[in-house]
């Protein structure tokens, strides 16, 4: 019997994780569980749980939504999803507690969960993100904008800006927070699941190819 495929994607800010999650979803015909997007959608819908998310965000203290609430949401959402396809999780789990709950929610064992961990050296992440500029009007992102002398958006003509979150010091901080939060999770999956480390330094299509090759061996 073909087992349902459960994947998790991990990677620091600037690792291209979101892009790779989309590619994997298409190549392996999975449901992409984009936790952040789904939570924002839920808040917009104004459901009971959505209102609780909104309340935390409105407080604006950079406070995290509790494990309990996130797990409850994932559990609810999973019941709405066609599971014959398999799922790739992006942005969940973030803590060991959530990882342990995920096993319960999926009614599976950790060894049936494949974790794609995109690894990129810190210096490269900082360089990638600090050289990108954004259109304040349509949010289009331009990489290495200054090097290419791109000053305005080719879609709407607005002058490009550097976001606060893309300042080198802010980036360094975000990466450190990510590493601190994720290290226990990586250790957990190293011993309990199937952890696949991917070199995220090469261009997007090369990284995608490496992921595809490694996943094909594991998921066949
Ligand atoms: Zn624009």
mmCIF file of C-alpha atoms and ligand atoms in Angstrom:
data_model
loop_
_atom_site.group_PDB
_atom_site.id
_atom_site.type_symbol
_atom_site.label_atom_id
_atom_site.label_comp_id
_atom_site.label_asym_id
_atom_site.label_seq_id
_atom_site.Cartn_x
_atom_site.Cartn_y
_atom_site.Cartn_z
ATOM 1 C CA UNK A 1 0.000 0.000 0.000
ATOM 2 C CA UNK A 2 1.252 3.442 -0.928
ATOM 3 C CA UNK A 3 1.819 5.498 2.213
ATOM 4 C CA UNK A 4 0.619 9.076 2.447
ATOM 5 C CA UNK A 5 3.525 11.426 1.980
ATOM 6 C CA UNK A 6 4.174 13.863 4.813
ATOM 7 C CA UNK A 7 6.894 16.423 4.317
ATOM 8 C CA UNK A 8 8.134 19.405 6.269
ATOM 9 C CA UNK A 9 10.326 22.130 4.834
ATOM 10 C CA UNK A 10 12.766 24.048 7.041
ATOM 11 C CA UNK A 11 15.073 26.887 6.103
ATOM 12 C CA UNK A 12 16.201 30.274 7.412
ATOM 13 C CA UNK A 13 14.880 33.588 6.067
ATOM 14 C CA UNK A 14 16.343 34.132 2.594
ATOM 15 C CA UNK A 15 16.930 30.422 1.961
ATOM 16 C CA UNK A 16 14.315 30.233 -0.801
ATOM 17 C CA UNK A 17 12.227 27.874 1.308
ATOM 18 C CA UNK A 18 8.867 29.238 0.113
ATOM 19 C CA UNK A 19 9.830 28.935 -3.540
ATOM 20 C CA UNK A 20 11.121 25.382 -3.070
ATOM 21 C CA UNK A 21 7.948 24.410 -1.191
ATOM 22 C CA UNK A 22 5.893 25.495 -4.237
ATOM 23 C CA UNK A 23 8.111 23.488 -6.596
ATOM 24 C CA UNK A 24 7.957 20.352 -4.422
ATOM 25 C CA UNK A 25 4.174 20.698 -4.130
ATOM 26 C CA UNK A 26 3.831 20.693 -7.934
ATOM 27 C CA UNK A 27 6.394 17.965 -8.646
ATOM 28 C CA UNK A 28 5.047 15.502 -6.084
ATOM 29 C CA UNK A 29 1.394 16.605 -6.281
ATOM 30 C CA UNK A 30 1.046 17.523 -2.600
ATOM 31 C CA UNK A 31 -1.147 19.895 -0.638
ATOM 32 C CA UNK A 32 0.965 22.863 0.435
ATOM 33 C CA UNK A 33 0.200 23.661 4.058
ATOM 34 C CA UNK A 34 1.489 27.244 4.167
ATOM 35 C CA UNK A 35 0.821 27.820 7.833
ATOM 36 C CA UNK A 36 1.245 31.612 7.822
ATOM 37 C CA UNK A 37 -1.059 32.100 4.822
ATOM 38 C CA UNK A 38 -3.683 29.697 6.139
ATOM 39 C CA UNK A 39 -3.686 31.437 9.518
ATOM 40 C CA UNK A 40 -4.078 34.860 7.908
ATOM 41 C CA UNK A 41 -6.955 33.503 5.784
ATOM 42 C CA UNK A 42 -8.604 32.115 8.904
ATOM 43 C CA UNK A 43 -8.280 35.465 10.665
ATOM 44 C CA UNK A 44 -9.837 37.199 7.668
ATOM 45 C CA UNK A 45 -12.750 34.769 7.737
ATOM 46 C CA UNK A 46 -13.326 35.802 11.354
ATOM 47 C CA UNK A 47 -13.841 32.273 12.708
ATOM 48 C CA UNK A 48 -13.458 31.737 16.444
ATOM 49 C CA UNK A 49 -9.864 30.551 16.147
ATOM 50 C CA UNK A 50 -9.125 33.219 13.526
ATOM 51 C CA UNK A 51 -10.223 35.933 15.932
ATOM 52 C CA UNK A 52 -7.802 34.560 18.529
ATOM 53 C CA UNK A 53 -4.922 34.785 16.046
ATOM 54 C CA UNK A 54 -5.913 38.342 15.180
ATOM 55 C CA UNK A 55 -5.964 39.329 18.846
ATOM 56 C CA UNK A 56 -2.357 38.175 19.291
ATOM 57 C CA UNK A 57 -1.227 39.999 16.147
ATOM 58 C CA UNK A 58 -3.089 43.159 17.166
ATOM 59 C CA UNK A 59 -1.168 43.239 20.422
ATOM 60 C CA UNK A 60 1.896 43.543 18.182
ATOM 61 C CA UNK A 61 4.430 42.448 20.784
ATOM 62 C CA UNK A 62 6.086 39.976 18.431
ATOM 63 C CA UNK A 63 4.398 37.389 20.619
ATOM 64 C CA UNK A 64 4.036 33.859 19.195
ATOM 65 C CA UNK A 65 0.692 32.117 18.899
ATOM 66 C CA UNK A 66 0.604 29.399 21.575
ATOM 67 C CA UNK A 67 1.441 25.790 20.667
ATOM 68 C CA UNK A 68 -1.997 24.795 21.829
ATOM 69 C CA UNK A 69 -3.794 27.161 19.464
ATOM 70 C CA UNK A 70 -1.591 26.391 16.455
ATOM 71 C CA UNK A 71 -1.963 22.640 16.993
ATOM 72 C CA UNK A 72 -5.725 22.987 17.272
ATOM 73 C CA UNK A 73 -5.775 24.941 14.031
ATOM 74 C CA UNK A 74 -3.616 22.403 12.176
ATOM 75 C CA UNK A 75 -5.806 19.587 13.455
ATOM 76 C CA UNK A 76 -8.985 21.351 12.240
ATOM 77 C CA UNK A 77 -7.474 22.246 8.904
ATOM 78 C CA UNK A 78 -6.162 18.728 8.276
ATOM 79 C CA UNK A 79 -9.707 17.411 8.477
ATOM 80 C CA UNK A 80 -10.705 19.639 5.582
ATOM 81 C CA UNK A 81 -7.834 18.495 3.368
ATOM 82 C CA UNK A 82 -7.880 15.635 0.889
ATOM 83 C CA UNK A 83 -5.170 13.497 2.449
ATOM 84 C CA UNK A 84 -4.913 10.999 -0.388
ATOM 85 C CA UNK A 85 -2.446 13.460 -1.865
ATOM 86 C CA UNK A 86 0.040 13.981 0.916
ATOM 87 C CA UNK A 87 1.067 17.272 2.467
ATOM 88 C CA UNK A 88 4.086 19.526 2.691
ATOM 89 C CA UNK A 89 4.161 21.776 5.766
ATOM 90 C CA UNK A 90 5.783 25.181 5.606
ATOM 91 C CA UNK A 91 6.013 27.191 8.833
ATOM 92 C CA UNK A 92 4.937 24.288 11.027
ATOM 93 C CA UNK A 93 6.041 22.710 13.337
ATOM 94 C CA UNK A 94 8.176 25.367 15.022
ATOM 95 C CA UNK A 95 8.673 23.703 18.409
ATOM 96 C CA UNK A 96 9.264 20.174 19.718
ATOM 97 C CA UNK A 97 5.841 20.277 21.321
ATOM 98 C CA UNK A 98 4.271 21.015 17.932
ATOM 99 C CA UNK A 99 6.365 18.269 16.304
ATOM 100 C CA UNK A 100 5.104 15.763 18.842
ATOM 101 C CA UNK A 101 1.529 16.905 18.318
ATOM 102 C CA UNK A 102 1.889 16.630 14.556
ATOM 103 C CA UNK A 103 2.548 12.904 14.925
ATOM 104 C CA UNK A 104 -0.755 12.592 16.816
ATOM 105 C CA UNK A 105 -2.652 14.736 14.334
ATOM 106 C CA UNK A 106 -1.392 12.716 11.357
ATOM 107 C CA UNK A 107 -1.836 9.429 13.226
ATOM 108 C CA UNK A 108 1.562 8.384 11.982
ATOM 109 C CA UNK A 109 5.074 7.808 13.303
ATOM 110 C CA UNK A 110 7.860 10.392 13.145
ATOM 111 C CA UNK A 111 9.857 8.083 10.868
ATOM 112 C CA UNK A 112 7.158 8.531 8.215
ATOM 113 C CA UNK A 113 7.791 12.260 8.106
ATOM 114 C CA UNK A 114 10.426 13.569 5.708
ATOM 115 C CA UNK A 115 12.062 16.859 6.622
ATOM 116 C CA UNK A 116 13.732 18.889 3.890
ATOM 117 C CA UNK A 117 16.235 21.153 5.634
ATOM 118 C CA UNK A 118 17.656 23.891 3.413
ATOM 119 C CA UNK A 119 21.081 24.945 4.649
ATOM 120 C CA UNK A 120 22.643 28.239 3.579
ATOM 121 C CA UNK A 121 25.744 29.900 5.114
ATOM 122 C CA UNK A 122 24.857 32.964 7.176
ATOM 123 C CA UNK A 123 27.066 35.333 5.158
ATOM 124 C CA UNK A 124 25.350 34.357 1.931
ATOM 125 C CA UNK A 125 21.899 34.880 3.451
ATOM 126 C CA UNK A 126 22.880 38.332 4.633
ATOM 127 C CA UNK A 127 24.297 39.228 1.234
ATOM 128 C CA UNK A 128 21.203 37.936 -0.572
ATOM 129 C CA UNK A 129 18.735 39.811 1.575
ATOM 130 C CA UNK A 130 20.608 43.050 2.116
ATOM 131 C CA UNK A 131 20.976 43.576 -1.643
ATOM 132 C CA UNK A 132 17.310 43.180 -2.420
ATOM 133 C CA UNK A 133 14.985 46.099 -2.904
ATOM 134 C CA UNK A 134 11.212 46.121 -2.871
ATOM 135 C CA UNK A 135 8.496 48.036 -4.680
ATOM 136 C CA UNK A 136 6.502 49.745 -1.902
ATOM 137 C CA UNK A 137 3.393 49.719 -4.096
ATOM 138 C CA UNK A 138 3.163 46.189 -5.546
ATOM 139 C CA UNK A 139 5.668 44.350 -3.279
ATOM 140 C CA UNK A 140 7.688 43.042 -6.205
ATOM 141 C CA UNK A 141 11.185 42.013 -5.105
ATOM 142 C CA UNK A 142 14.367 42.870 -6.997
ATOM 143 C CA UNK A 143 17.565 40.989 -6.143
ATOM 144 C CA UNK A 144 20.949 42.713 -6.408
ATOM 145 C CA UNK A 145 19.101 45.847 -7.463
ATOM 146 C CA UNK A 146 21.936 48.329 -6.998
ATOM 147 C CA UNK A 147 24.472 46.172 -8.776
ATOM 148 C CA UNK A 148 22.107 46.064 -11.759
ATOM 149 C CA UNK A 149 21.297 49.757 -11.402
ATOM 150 C CA UNK A 150 17.592 49.059 -10.957
ATOM 151 C CA UNK A 151 16.021 51.993 -9.153
ATOM 152 C CA UNK A 152 12.324 51.706 -9.955
ATOM 153 C CA UNK A 153 9.709 48.990 -10.365
ATOM 154 C CA UNK A 154 9.333 47.738 -13.939
ATOM 155 C CA UNK A 155 5.651 46.992 -13.289
ATOM 156 C CA UNK A 156 4.388 50.227 -11.760
ATOM 157 C CA UNK A 157 7.304 52.672 -11.894
ATOM 158 C CA UNK A 158 7.535 53.306 -8.127
ATOM 159 C CA UNK A 159 10.940 54.017 -6.599
ATOM 160 C CA UNK A 160 12.332 50.911 -4.879
ATOM 161 C CA UNK A 161 13.025 50.857 -1.159
ATOM 162 C CA UNK A 162 15.036 48.734 1.253
ATOM 163 C CA UNK A 163 12.790 47.290 3.944
ATOM 164 C CA UNK A 164 13.769 47.592 7.582
ATOM 165 C CA UNK A 165 13.741 43.788 7.799
ATOM 166 C CA UNK A 166 16.337 43.628 5.005
ATOM 167 C CA UNK A 167 18.945 45.742 6.823
ATOM 168 C CA UNK A 168 22.058 43.608 7.524
ATOM 169 C CA UNK A 169 21.794 43.956 11.305
ATOM 170 C CA UNK A 170 18.121 43.013 11.327
ATOM 171 C CA UNK A 171 18.820 40.047 9.077
ATOM 172 C CA UNK A 172 21.615 38.798 11.326
ATOM 173 C CA UNK A 173 19.224 38.971 14.276
ATOM 174 C CA UNK A 174 16.452 37.118 12.389
ATOM 175 C CA UNK A 175 18.839 34.346 11.364
ATOM 176 C CA UNK A 176 20.082 33.944 14.920
ATOM 177 C CA UNK A 177 16.514 33.718 16.232
ATOM 178 C CA UNK A 178 15.708 31.163 13.544
ATOM 179 C CA UNK A 179 18.752 29.032 14.365
ATOM 180 C CA UNK A 180 18.009 29.106 18.052
ATOM 181 C CA UNK A 181 14.380 28.071 17.542
ATOM 182 C CA UNK A 182 15.052 25.446 14.912
ATOM 183 C CA UNK A 183 18.111 23.679 16.317
ATOM 184 C CA UNK A 184 16.072 21.521 18.741
ATOM 185 C CA UNK A 185 13.663 20.664 15.933
ATOM 186 C CA UNK A 186 16.468 19.554 13.632
ATOM 187 C CA UNK A 187 17.933 17.420 16.419
ATOM 188 C CA UNK A 188 14.498 15.915 17.005
ATOM 189 C CA UNK A 189 14.058 14.911 13.364
ATOM 190 C CA UNK A 190 17.650 13.729 13.105
ATOM 191 C CA UNK A 191 16.873 11.045 15.669
ATOM 192 C CA UNK A 192 13.141 10.526 15.103
ATOM 193 C CA UNK A 193 12.390 11.242 11.487
ATOM 194 C CA UNK A 194 14.010 11.377 8.072
ATOM 195 C CA UNK A 195 16.125 14.508 7.797
ATOM 196 C CA UNK A 196 17.347 15.500 4.352
ATOM 197 C CA UNK A 197 19.915 18.304 4.299
ATOM 198 C CA UNK A 198 19.979 20.349 1.114
ATOM 199 C CA UNK A 199 22.643 22.844 0.072
ATOM 200 C CA UNK A 200 20.638 26.018 -0.547
ATOM 201 C CA UNK A 201 23.550 28.091 -1.853
ATOM 202 C CA UNK A 202 23.232 27.307 -5.618
ATOM 203 C CA UNK A 203 20.606 28.934 -7.893
ATOM 204 C CA UNK A 204 16.929 28.042 -7.351
ATOM 205 C CA UNK A 205 16.638 25.492 -10.186
ATOM 206 C CA UNK A 206 19.754 23.595 -9.065
ATOM 207 C CA UNK A 207 18.507 23.420 -5.503
ATOM 208 C CA UNK A 208 15.133 22.215 -6.800
ATOM 209 C CA UNK A 209 16.869 19.466 -8.781
ATOM 210 C CA UNK A 210 18.808 18.250 -5.748
ATOM 211 C CA UNK A 211 15.641 18.165 -3.654
ATOM 212 C CA UNK A 212 13.779 16.256 -6.351
ATOM 213 C CA UNK A 213 16.517 13.634 -6.692
ATOM 214 C CA UNK A 214 16.792 13.055 -2.974
ATOM 215 C CA UNK A 215 13.020 12.922 -2.452
ATOM 216 C CA UNK A 216 12.539 10.495 -5.316
ATOM 217 C CA UNK A 217 14.877 8.033 -3.629
ATOM 218 C CA UNK A 218 13.096 8.361 -0.302
ATOM 219 C CA UNK A 219 9.478 8.512 -1.465
ATOM 220 C CA UNK A 220 9.549 5.750 -4.108
HETATM 221 ZN ZN1 LIG B 1 5.682 48.100 -8.423
#
